[in-house]
XYZ file of C-alpha atoms in Angstrom:
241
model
C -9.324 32.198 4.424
C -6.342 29.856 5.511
C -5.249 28.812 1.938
C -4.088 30.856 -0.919
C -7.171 32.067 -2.793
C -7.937 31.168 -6.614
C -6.430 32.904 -8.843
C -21.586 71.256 -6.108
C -24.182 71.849 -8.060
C -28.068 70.335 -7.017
C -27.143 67.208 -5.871
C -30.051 65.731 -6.332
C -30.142 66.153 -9.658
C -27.198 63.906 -10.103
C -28.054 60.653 -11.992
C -27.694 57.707 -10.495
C -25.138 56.478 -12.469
C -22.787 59.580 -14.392
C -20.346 57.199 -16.051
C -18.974 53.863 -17.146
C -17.542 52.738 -13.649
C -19.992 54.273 -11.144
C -23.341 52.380 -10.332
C -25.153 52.820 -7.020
C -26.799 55.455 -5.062
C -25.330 58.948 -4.429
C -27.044 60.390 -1.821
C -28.719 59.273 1.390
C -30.476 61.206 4.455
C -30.923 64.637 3.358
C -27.831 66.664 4.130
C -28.578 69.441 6.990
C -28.075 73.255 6.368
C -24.904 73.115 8.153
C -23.480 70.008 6.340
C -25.083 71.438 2.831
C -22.713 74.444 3.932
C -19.802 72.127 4.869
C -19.983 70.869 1.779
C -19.553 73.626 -0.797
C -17.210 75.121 1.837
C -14.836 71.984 1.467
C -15.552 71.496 -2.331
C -14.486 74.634 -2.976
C -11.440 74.589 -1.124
C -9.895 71.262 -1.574
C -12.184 69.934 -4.595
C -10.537 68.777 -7.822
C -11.330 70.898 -11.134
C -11.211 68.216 -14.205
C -11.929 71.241 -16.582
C -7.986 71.935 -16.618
C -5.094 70.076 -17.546
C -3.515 67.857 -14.119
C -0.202 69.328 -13.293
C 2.566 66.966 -14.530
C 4.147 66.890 -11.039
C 0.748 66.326 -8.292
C 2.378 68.069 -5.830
C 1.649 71.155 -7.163
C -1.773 70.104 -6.640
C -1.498 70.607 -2.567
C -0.441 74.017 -0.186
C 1.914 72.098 1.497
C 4.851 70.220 0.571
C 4.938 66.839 -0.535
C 7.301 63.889 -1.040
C 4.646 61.584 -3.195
C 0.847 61.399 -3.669
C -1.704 58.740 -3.422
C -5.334 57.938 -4.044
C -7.835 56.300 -2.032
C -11.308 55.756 -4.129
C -14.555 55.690 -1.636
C -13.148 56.601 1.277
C -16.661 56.145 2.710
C -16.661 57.836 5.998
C -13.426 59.085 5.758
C -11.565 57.156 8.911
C -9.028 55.697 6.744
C -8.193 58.779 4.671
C -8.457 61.371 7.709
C -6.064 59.223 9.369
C -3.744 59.158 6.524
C -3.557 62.839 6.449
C -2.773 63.673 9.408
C 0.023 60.708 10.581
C 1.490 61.120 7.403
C 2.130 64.835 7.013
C 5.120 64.600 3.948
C 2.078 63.024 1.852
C -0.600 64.093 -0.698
C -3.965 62.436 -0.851
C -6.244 62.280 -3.428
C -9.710 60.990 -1.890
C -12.504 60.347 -4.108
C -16.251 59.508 -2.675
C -19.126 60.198 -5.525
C -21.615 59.223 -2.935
C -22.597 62.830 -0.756
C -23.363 61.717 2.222
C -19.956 60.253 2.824
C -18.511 63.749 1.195
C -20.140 66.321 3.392
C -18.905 64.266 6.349
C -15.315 64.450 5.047
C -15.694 67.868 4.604
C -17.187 68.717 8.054
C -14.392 66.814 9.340
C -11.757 69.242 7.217
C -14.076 71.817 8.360
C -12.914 71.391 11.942
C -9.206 70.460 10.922
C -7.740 72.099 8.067
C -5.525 70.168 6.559
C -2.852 71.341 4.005
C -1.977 67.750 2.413
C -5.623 66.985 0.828
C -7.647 67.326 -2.486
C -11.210 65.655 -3.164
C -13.107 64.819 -5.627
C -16.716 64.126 -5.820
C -17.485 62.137 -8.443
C -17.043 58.868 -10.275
C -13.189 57.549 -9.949
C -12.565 56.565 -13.351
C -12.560 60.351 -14.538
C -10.451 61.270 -12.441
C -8.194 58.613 -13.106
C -8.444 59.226 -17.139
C -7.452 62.913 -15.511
C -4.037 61.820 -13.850
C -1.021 62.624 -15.643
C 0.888 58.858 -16.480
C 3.058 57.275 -13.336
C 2.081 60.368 -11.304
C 0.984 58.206 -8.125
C 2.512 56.149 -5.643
C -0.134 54.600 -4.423
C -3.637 53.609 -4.794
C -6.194 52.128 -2.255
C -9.477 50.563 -2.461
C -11.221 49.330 0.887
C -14.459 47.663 1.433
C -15.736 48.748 -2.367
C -19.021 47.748 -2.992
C -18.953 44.158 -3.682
C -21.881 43.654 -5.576
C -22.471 40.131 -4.094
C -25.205 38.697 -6.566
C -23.414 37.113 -9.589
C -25.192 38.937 -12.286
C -24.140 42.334 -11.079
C -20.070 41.108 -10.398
C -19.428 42.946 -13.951
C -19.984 46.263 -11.655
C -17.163 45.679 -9.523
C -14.704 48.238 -9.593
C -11.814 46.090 -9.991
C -11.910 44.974 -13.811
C -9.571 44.765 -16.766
C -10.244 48.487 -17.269
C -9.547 49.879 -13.999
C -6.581 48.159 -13.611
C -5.442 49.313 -16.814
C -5.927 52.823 -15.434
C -4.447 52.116 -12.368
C -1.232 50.766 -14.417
C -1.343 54.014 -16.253
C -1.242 56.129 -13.303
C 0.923 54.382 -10.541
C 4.248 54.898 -10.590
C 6.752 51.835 -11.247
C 7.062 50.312 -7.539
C 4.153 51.911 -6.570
C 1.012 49.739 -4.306
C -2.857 49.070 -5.058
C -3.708 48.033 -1.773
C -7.517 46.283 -1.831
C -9.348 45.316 1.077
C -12.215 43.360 1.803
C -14.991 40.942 3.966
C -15.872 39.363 0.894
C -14.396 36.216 0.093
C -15.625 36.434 -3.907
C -14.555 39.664 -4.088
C -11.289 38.999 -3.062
C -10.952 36.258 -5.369
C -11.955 38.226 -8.056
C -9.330 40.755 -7.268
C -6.440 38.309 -7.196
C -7.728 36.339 -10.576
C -8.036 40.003 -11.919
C -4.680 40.969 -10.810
C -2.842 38.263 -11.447
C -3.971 38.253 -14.878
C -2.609 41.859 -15.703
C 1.238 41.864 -16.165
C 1.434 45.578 -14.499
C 0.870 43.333 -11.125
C 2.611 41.424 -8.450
C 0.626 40.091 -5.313
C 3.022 41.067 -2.586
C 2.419 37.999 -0.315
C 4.268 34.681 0.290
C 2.082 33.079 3.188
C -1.557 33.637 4.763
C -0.739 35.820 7.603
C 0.359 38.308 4.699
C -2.834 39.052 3.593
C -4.764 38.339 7.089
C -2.624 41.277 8.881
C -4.050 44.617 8.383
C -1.451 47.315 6.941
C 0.807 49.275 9.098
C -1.022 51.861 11.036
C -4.119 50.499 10.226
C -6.925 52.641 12.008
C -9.871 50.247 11.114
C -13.212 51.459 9.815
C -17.062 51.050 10.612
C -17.684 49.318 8.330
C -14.536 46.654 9.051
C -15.798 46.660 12.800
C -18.991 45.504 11.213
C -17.684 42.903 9.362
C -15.323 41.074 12.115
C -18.786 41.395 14.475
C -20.668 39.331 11.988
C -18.166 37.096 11.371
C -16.481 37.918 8.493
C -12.746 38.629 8.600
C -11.401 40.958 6.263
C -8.102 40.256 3.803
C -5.585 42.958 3.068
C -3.944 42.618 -0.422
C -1.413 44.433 -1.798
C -0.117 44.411 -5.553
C 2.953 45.969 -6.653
C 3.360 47.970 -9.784
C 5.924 46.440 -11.953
C-alpha cells in the first residue's frame, strides 16, 4: 500500500466454536504421544485458570519478576511470542492460541526452554479478556489473525466494536494494540474500526510507518509466506488514549 488506507481435557471433544469471538477449527494432524504429553505438561504449568479471580496486579501471575505484561492472541506457531520471551526478560506474556496444534508446539518449545516470564491460555481470547482485571496490560498484539477474506464472513474478524471495547478495558492508558497483516481488507477494516473508537490513536504520520516491521521483529512462517507470494505485510500500531 503506498497511500494512507481508508478509514486439557479431550480435545477433540471441543466444539468448533466455544464462544462469541472464536470461529474456525481447533485442531489439526493428530497430536503425537509425546506432544499429547507436552501439552498437559505445559498446560499445567504455565496455563491460565479462569475459575479464580485475576490478580489485580498481573505480575503476580508469573515466577519471575516483571516490569509490565502484555498479550499476544494466536500466536500461531509461537515465533513471535517465543522470541518475545526470551529478548525481553523484565516482561510478562500472556499468549493465547485456542487452536491445539499451534499449543502443543508452544509447549514443546517451553518444554525444552523453561521460561519464567510466560502464562498460556488455550482457549477463545475474548474470555480471557472479560477475565483481565481493568488497565492491567501494556500491550496487546494481534498478527496475521484469520482474515476471513470472503465478505459474508468479515463479521468474524476479530477486530470489531466489541473487541476493541475489551481491549480499551484492559490496556493500560499509553499502552499499544499492535495488528499485523497481508491482507489489504483486513487492514482497512482495522484502521476504519480503530479510528472509529475514541480509546484509539493510529501511531503513524507517513507510509514507511506502517510498511516497517516493529523493532526486533523476528518474522513468522506465515509472513515469509506472504512476502513469497507477493503480498507485503503492514504493521499498525494504535495507542491507548
Amino acid at each position: 500500500m503506498s497511500e494512507v488506507p481508508e478509514a486439557v481435557s479431550r480435545e477433540d471433544e471441543r466444539p468448533s466454536r466455544a464462544s462469541e469471538a472464536f470461529f474456525g477449527r481447533r485442531r489439526g494432524k493428530a497430536l503425537r504421544s509425546g506432544q499429547s504429553a507436552a501439552l498437559a505438561s505445559g498446560l499445567g504449568r504455565y496455563g491460565l485458570d479462569l475459575s479464580s479471580p485475576a490478580p489485580d496486579d498481573l505480575r503476580r501471575l508469573f515466577s519471575s519478576p516483571v516490569e509490565g505484561v502484555r498479550l499476544e492472541i494466536g500466536f500461531g506457531g509461537g515465533e513471535h511470542l517465543l522470541h518475545e520471551t526470551t529478548t525481553r526478560p523484565g516482561t510478562g506474556f500472556i499468549g493465547v492460541e485456542p487452536f491445539v496444534n499451534g499449543m502443543a508446539k508452544m509447549a514443546a518449545a517451553l518444554e525444552r526452554q523453561p521460561l519464567a516470564n510466560i502464562r498460556l491460555f488455550h482457549d477463545d481470547a475474548t474470555l480471557l479478556l472479560d477475565w483481565l482485571p481493568a488497565a492491567s496490560l501494556d500491550g496487546i498484539d494481534l498478527l496475521y489473525p484469520d482474515p476471513w477474506p470472503k465478505k459474508r464472513h468479515w463479521k468474524r474478524r476479530f477486530v470489531n466494536a466489541a473487541n476493541l471495547d475489551r481491549f480499551a478495558r484492559a490496556l493500560k492508558p499509553g499502552g499499544r494494540f499492535r495488528f499485523a497483516s497481508d491482507i489489504d481488507t483486513y487492514v482497512n477494516w482495522t484502521l476504519l474500526h480503530c479510528r472509529a473508537h475514541p480509546a484509539f490513536e493510529w501511531q503513524a504520520h507517513e507510509a514507511a510507518d506502517w510498511h516497517t516491521p516493529y523493532e526486533g521483529w523476528p518474522g513468522t512462517r506465515y509472513e515469509a509466506k506472504a512476502l513469497r507470494e507477493g503480498r507485503p505485510p503492514a504493521y499498525l500500531t494504535f495507542l491507548r488514549s
